[in-house]
CSV table of C-alpha atoms and ligand atoms in Angstrom, one decimal:
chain,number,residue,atom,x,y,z
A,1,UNK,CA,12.2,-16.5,24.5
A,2,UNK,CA,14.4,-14.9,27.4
A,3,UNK,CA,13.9,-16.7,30.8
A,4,UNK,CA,11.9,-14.9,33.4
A,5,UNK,CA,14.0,-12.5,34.7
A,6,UNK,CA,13.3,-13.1,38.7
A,7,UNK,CA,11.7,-10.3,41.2
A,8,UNK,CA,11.2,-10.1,44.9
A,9,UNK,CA,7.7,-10.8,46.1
A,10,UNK,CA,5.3,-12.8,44.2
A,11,UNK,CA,1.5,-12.5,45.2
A,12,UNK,CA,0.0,-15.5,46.9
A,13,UNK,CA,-3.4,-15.8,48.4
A,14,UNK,CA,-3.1,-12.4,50.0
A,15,UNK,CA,0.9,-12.9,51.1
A,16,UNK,CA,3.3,-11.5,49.8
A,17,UNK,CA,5.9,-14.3,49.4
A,18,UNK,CA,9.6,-14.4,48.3
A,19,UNK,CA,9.8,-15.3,44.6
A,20,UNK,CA,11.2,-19.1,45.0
A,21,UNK,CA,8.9,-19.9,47.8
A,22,UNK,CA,5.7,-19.3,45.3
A,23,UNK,CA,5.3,-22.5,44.6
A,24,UNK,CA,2.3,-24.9,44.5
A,25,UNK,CA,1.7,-28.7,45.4
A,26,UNK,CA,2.3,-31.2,42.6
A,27,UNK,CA,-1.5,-32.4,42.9
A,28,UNK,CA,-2.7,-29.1,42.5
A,29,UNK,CA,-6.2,-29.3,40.3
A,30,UNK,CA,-4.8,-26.4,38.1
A,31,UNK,CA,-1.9,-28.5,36.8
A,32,UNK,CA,-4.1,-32.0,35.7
A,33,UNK,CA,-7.0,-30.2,34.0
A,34,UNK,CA,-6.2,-26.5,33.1
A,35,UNK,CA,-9.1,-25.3,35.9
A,36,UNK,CA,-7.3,-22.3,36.1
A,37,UNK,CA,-8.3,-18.3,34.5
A,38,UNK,CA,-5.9,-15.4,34.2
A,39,UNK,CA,-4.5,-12.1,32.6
A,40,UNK,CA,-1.8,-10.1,31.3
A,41,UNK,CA,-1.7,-6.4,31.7
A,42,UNK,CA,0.9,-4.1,31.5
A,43,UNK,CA,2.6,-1.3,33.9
A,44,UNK,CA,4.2,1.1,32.2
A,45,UNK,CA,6.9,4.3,32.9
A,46,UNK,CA,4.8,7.5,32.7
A,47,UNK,CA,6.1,11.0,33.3
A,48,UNK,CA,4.9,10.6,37.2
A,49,UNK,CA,5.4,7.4,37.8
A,50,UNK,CA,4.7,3.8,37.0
A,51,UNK,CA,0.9,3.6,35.6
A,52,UNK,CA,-0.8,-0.1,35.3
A,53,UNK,CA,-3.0,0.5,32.0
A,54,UNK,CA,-6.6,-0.5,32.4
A,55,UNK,CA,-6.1,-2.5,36.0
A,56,UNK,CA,-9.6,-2.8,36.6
A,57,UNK,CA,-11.1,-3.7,33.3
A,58,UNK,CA,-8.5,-6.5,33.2
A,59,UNK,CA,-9.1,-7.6,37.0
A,60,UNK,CA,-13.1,-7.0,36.0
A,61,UNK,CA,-12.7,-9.6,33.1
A,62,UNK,CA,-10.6,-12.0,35.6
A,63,UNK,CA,-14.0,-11.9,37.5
A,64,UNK,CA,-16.1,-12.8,34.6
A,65,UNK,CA,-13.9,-15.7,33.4
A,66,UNK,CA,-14.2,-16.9,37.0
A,67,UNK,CA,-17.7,-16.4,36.9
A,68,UNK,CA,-18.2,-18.3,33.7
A,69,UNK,CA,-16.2,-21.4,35.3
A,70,UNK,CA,-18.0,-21.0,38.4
A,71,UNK,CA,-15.1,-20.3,40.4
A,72,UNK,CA,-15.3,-18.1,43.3
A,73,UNK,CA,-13.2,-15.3,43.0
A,74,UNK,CA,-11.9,-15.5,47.0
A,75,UNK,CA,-10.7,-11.7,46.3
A,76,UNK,CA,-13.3,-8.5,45.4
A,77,UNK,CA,-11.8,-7.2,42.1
A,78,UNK,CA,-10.9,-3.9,44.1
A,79,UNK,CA,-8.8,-6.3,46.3
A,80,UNK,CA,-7.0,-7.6,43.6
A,81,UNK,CA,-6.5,-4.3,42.0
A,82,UNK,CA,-4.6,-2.8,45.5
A,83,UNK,CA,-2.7,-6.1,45.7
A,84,UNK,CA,-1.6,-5.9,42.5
A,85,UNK,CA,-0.6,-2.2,42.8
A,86,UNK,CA,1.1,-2.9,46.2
A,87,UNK,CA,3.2,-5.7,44.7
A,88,UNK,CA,5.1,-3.7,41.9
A,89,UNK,CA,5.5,-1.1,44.1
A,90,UNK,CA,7.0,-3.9,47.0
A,91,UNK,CA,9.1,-4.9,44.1
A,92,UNK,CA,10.3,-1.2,43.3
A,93,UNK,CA,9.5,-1.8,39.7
A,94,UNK,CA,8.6,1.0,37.3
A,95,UNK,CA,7.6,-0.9,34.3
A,96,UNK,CA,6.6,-4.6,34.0
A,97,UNK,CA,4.3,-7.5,32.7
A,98,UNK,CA,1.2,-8.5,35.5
A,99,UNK,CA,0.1,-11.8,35.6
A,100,UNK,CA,-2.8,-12.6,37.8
A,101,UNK,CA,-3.8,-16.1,38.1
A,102,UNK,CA,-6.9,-17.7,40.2
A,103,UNK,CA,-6.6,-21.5,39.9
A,104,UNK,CA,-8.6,-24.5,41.6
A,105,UNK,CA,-5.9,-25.6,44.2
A,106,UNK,CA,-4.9,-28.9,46.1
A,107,UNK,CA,-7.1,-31.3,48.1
A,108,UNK,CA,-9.8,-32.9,45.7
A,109,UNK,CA,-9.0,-34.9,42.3
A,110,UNK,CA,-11.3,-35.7,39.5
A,111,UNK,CA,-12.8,-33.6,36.8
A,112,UNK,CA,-15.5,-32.1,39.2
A,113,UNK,CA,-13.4,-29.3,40.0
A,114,UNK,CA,-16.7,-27.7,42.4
A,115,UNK,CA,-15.0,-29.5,45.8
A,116,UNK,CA,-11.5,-27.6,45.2
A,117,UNK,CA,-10.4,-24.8,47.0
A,118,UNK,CA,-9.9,-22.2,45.0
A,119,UNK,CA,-6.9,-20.1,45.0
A,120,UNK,CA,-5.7,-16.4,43.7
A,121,UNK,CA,-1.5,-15.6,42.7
A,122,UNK,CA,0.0,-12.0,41.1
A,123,UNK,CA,3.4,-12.2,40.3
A,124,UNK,CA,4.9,-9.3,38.0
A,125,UNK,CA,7.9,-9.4,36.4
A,126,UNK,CA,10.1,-6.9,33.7
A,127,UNK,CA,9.2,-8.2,30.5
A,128,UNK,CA,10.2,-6.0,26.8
A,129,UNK,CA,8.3,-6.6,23.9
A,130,UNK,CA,6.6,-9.8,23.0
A,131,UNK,CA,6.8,-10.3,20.0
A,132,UNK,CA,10.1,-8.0,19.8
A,133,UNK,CA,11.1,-4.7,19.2
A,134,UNK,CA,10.8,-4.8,15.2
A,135,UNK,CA,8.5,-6.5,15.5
A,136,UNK,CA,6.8,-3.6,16.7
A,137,UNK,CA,8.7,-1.4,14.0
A,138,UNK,CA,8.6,-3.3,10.8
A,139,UNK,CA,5.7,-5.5,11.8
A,140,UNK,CA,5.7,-9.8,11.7
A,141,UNK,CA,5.2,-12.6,9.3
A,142,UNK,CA,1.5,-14.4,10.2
A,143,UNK,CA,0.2,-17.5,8.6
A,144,UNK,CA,-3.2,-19.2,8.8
A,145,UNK,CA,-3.3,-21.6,11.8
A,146,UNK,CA,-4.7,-25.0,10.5
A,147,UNK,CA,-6.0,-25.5,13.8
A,148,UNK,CA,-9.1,-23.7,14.5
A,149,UNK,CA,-10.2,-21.7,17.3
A,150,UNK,CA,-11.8,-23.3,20.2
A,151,UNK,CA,-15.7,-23.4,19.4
A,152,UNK,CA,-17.9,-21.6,21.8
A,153,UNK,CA,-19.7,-24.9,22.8
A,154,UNK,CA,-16.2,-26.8,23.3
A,155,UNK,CA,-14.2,-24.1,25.3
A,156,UNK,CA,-15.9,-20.5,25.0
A,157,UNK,CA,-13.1,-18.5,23.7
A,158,UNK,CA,-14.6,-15.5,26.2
A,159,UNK,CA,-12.9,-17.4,28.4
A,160,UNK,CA,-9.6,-16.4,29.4
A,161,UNK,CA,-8.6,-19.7,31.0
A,162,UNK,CA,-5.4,-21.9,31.2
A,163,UNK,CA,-6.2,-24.5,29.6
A,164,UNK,CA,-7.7,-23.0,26.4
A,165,UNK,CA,-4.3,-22.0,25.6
A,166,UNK,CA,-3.4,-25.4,24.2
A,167,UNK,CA,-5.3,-24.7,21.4
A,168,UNK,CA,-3.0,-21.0,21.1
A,169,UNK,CA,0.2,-23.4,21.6
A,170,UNK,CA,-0.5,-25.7,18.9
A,171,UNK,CA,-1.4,-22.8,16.6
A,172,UNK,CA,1.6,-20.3,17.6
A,173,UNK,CA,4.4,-23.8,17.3
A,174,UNK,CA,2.8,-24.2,13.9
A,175,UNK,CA,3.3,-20.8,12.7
A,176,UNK,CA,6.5,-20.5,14.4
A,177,UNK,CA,7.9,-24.2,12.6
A,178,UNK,CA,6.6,-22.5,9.3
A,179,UNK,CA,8.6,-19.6,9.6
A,180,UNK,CA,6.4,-17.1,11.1
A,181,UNK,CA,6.0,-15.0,13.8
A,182,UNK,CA,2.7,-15.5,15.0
A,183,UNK,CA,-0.8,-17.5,13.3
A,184,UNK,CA,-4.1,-16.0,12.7
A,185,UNK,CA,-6.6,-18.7,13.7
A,186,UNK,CA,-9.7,-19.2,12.0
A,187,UNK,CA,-13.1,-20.3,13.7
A,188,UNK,CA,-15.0,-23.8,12.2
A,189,UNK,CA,-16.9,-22.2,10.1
A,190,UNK,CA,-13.9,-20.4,8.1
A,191,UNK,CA,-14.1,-16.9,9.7
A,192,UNK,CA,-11.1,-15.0,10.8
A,193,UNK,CA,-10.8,-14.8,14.7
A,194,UNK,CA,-7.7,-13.7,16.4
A,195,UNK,CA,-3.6,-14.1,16.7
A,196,UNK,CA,-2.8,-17.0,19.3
A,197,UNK,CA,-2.4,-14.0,22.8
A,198,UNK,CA,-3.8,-11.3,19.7
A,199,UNK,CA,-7.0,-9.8,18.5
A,200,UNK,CA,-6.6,-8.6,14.9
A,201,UNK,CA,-7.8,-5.5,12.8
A,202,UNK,CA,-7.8,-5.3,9.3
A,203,UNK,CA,-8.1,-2.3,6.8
A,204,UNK,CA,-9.3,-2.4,3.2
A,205,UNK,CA,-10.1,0.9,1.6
A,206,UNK,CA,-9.7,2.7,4.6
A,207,UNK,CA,-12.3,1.1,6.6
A,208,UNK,CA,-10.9,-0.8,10.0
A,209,UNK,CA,-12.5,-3.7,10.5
A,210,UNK,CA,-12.3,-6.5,13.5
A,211,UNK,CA,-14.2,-9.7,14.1
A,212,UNK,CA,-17.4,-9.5,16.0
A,213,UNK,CA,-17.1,-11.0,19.7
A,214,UNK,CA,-19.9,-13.7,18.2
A,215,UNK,CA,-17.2,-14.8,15.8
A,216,UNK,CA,-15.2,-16.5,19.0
A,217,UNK,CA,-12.7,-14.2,20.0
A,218,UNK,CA,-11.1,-12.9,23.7
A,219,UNK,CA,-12.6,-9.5,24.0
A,220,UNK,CA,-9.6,-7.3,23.9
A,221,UNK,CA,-9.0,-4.8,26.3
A,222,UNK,CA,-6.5,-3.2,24.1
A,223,UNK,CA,-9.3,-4.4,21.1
A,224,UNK,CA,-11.6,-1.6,22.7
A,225,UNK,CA,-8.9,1.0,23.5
A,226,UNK,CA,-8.1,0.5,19.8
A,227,UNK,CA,-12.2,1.2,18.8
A,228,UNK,CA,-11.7,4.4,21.2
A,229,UNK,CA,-8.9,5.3,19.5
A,230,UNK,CA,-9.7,5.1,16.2
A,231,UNK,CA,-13.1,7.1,16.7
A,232,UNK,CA,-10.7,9.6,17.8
A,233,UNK,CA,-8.9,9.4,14.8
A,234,UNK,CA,-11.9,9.4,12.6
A,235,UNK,CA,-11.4,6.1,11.3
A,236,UNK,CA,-14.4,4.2,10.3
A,237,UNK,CA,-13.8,1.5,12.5
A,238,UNK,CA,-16.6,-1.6,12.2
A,239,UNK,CA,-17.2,-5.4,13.7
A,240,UNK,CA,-17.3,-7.7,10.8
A,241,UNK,CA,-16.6,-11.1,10.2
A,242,UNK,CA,-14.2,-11.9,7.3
A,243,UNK,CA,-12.9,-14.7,5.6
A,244,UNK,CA,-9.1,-15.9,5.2
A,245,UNK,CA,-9.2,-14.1,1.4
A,246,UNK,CA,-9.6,-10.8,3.4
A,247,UNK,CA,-6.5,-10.8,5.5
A,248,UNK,CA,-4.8,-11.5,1.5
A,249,UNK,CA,-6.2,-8.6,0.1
A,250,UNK,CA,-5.7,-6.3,2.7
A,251,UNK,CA,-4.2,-3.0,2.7
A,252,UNK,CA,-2.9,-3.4,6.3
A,253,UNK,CA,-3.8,-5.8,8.9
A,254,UNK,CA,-2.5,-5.3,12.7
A,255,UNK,CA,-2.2,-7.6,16.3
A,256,UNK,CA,-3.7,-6.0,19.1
A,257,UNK,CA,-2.6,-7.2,22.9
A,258,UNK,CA,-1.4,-6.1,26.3
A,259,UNK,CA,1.6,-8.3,25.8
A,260,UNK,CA,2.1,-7.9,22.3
A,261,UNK,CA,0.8,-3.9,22.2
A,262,UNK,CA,0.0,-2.8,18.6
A,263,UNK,CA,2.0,-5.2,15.9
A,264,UNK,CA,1.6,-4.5,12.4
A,265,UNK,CA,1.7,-7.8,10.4
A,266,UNK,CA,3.8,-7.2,6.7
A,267,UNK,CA,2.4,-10.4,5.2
A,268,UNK,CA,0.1,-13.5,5.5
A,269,UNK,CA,0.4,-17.1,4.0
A,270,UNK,CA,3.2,-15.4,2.0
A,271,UNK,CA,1.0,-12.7,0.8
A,272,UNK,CA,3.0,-9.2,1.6
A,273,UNK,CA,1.1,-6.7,3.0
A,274,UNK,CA,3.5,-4.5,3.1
A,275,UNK,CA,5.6,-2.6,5.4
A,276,UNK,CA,3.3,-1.0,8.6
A,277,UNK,CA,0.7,1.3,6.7
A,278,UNK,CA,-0.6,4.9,8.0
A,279,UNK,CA,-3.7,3.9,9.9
A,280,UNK,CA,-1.8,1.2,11.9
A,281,UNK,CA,0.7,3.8,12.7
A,282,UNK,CA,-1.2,6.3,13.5
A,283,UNK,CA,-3.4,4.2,16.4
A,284,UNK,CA,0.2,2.7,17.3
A,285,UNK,CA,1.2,6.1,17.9
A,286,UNK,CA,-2.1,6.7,19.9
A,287,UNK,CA,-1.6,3.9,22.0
A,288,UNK,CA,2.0,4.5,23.4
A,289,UNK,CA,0.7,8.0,24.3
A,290,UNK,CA,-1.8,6.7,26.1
A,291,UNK,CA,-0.5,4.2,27.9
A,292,UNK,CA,2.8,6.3,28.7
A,293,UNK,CA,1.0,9.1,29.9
A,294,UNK,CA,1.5,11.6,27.3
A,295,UNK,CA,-2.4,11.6,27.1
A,296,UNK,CA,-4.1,13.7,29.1
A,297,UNK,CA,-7.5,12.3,27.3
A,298,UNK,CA,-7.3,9.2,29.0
A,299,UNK,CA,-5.7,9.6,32.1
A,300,UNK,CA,-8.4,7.8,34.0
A,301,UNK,CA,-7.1,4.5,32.0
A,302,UNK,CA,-3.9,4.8,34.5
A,303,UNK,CA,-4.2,3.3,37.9
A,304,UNK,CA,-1.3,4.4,39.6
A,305,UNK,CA,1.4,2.7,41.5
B,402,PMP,N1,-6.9,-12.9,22.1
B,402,PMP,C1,-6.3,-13.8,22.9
B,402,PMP,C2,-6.5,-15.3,22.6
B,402,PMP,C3,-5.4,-13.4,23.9
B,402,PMP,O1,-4.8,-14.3,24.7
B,402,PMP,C4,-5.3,-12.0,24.2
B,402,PMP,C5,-4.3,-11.6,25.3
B,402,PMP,N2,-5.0,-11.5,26.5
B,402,PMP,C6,-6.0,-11.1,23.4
B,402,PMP,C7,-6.8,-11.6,22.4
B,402,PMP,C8,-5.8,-9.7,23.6
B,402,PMP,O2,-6.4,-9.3,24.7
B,402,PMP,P1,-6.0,-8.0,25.6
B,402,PMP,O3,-5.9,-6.9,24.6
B,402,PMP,O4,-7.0,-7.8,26.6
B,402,PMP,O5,-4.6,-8.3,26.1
């Protein structure tokens, strides 16, 4: 993976600060027990300018995560929305990566993390593809995880918080030592959840099907921009659970993410699926337009810079 490529101004607790000076204490809550939530969204290049797709849901679900780790966001999601769209355009960027990041700060130690200030960063940054370019084109390599997602009484997977991603880690350097691009994680009791930073669609008999929200997954912003767009389409498009012998015998399976976009996935546990299949393309399709601005449908999806 490419090393951040550096900006100006980075976001901090309502300053905007040069990029090297963002930094925090090494006794900083965040950094001994993950007490930290975030997000990644995406600004892209649209015909009139830079566009931040879905801003608000993202910010919205930054608030909830909070909420659920009884944090207290010290910034209104409307405030974090205008910082955010202030920063890229203090940076003068017209596409990038967003990452938002409220995190229990310095003063208090120990794991009741209630005492600790609570503190809010944005930085943004240029960032490509995720999981590359043909990636994107000619889809990725996926292997079952053999670590399982997070239960929902461990370390609610609704959660989007720091710390839950050492559970992703493990599963994405286990995939990654086997060869593949990315792992499809399973929940305890065997059903099919989500990539490590993915939710996952699968089609059999050309019926789109996703896990249920109950089965332990992230709720995906681009998960239900995908629904949208596949009602558009006319796909039958449905919230199932499935088992790991689905993703074998399916007739395309996708990633969906802000970071990764819309990734078809060519084979699992060495099983092809084959090279990216008509449905995934044609909601791939459907999501650059929208979130380029070629749209017009969904224009009120682009908060603009
Ligand atoms: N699942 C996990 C575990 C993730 O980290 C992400 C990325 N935020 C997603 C799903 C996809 O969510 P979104 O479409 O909102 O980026």
């Amino acid at each position: 993976m490419a090393a951040l490529p550096k900006v100006d101004k980075i976001w901090m607790n309502g300053e905007l600060v040069d990029w090297d000076s963002a930094q925090v204490h090494v006794l900083t809550h965040a950094l001994h027990y993950g007490s930290g939530v975030f997000e990644g969204i995406r600004c892209y290049e649209t015909p009139t300018g830079p566009a931040v797709f879905r801003l608000t849901e993202h910010m919205e679900r930054l608030a909830r995560s909070a909420k659920m780790m009884r944090m207290e966001l010290p910034y209104s999601v409307e405030q974090l929305v205008d910082a955010t769209l202030a920063l890229i355009a203090a940076n003068g960027l017209k596409s990038c990566y967003i990452r938002p990041l409220v995190y229990r700060g310095y003063g208090v130690m120990g794991l009741d993390p209630l005492p600790c200030p609570v503190d809010a960063m944005i930085a943004v940054w240029p960032w490509d593809t995720y999981l590359g370019e043909d990636a994107l084109k000619n889809g990725v390599d996926a292997g079952v995880s053999s670590w399982r997602q997070r239960s929902s009484n461990a370390l609610p997977p609704q959660i989007k918080g720091t710390g839950s991603y050492i559970n992703s880690s493990f599963a994405r350097m286990e995939a990654n030592d086997h060869g593949y691009a990315e792992a499809i994680m399973l929940n305890e009791a065997g059903m099919v959840c989500e990539g490590t930073g993915e939710n996952i669609f699968v089609v059999r008999d050309e019926i789109i099907v996703t896990p249920p929200v109950s089965d332990g997954i992230l709720e995906g912003i681009t998960r239900d921009t995908v629904i949208a767009l596949a009602q558009d389409l006319d796909f039958d498009i449905i919230e199932a659970s499935m088992t790991r012998a689905d993703l074998y015998i399916a007739d395309e399976v996708f990633f969906t993410g802000s970071a990764a976009e819309i990734v078809p996935v060519r084979s699992i546990d060495h099983r092809a699926i084959g090279t990216p299949g008509p449905m995934t393309l044609a909601i791939q399709e459907a999501y650059f337009n929208v979130v380029r601005g070629l749209d017009s449908a969904y224009e009120f999806w682009l908060e603009r810079v």
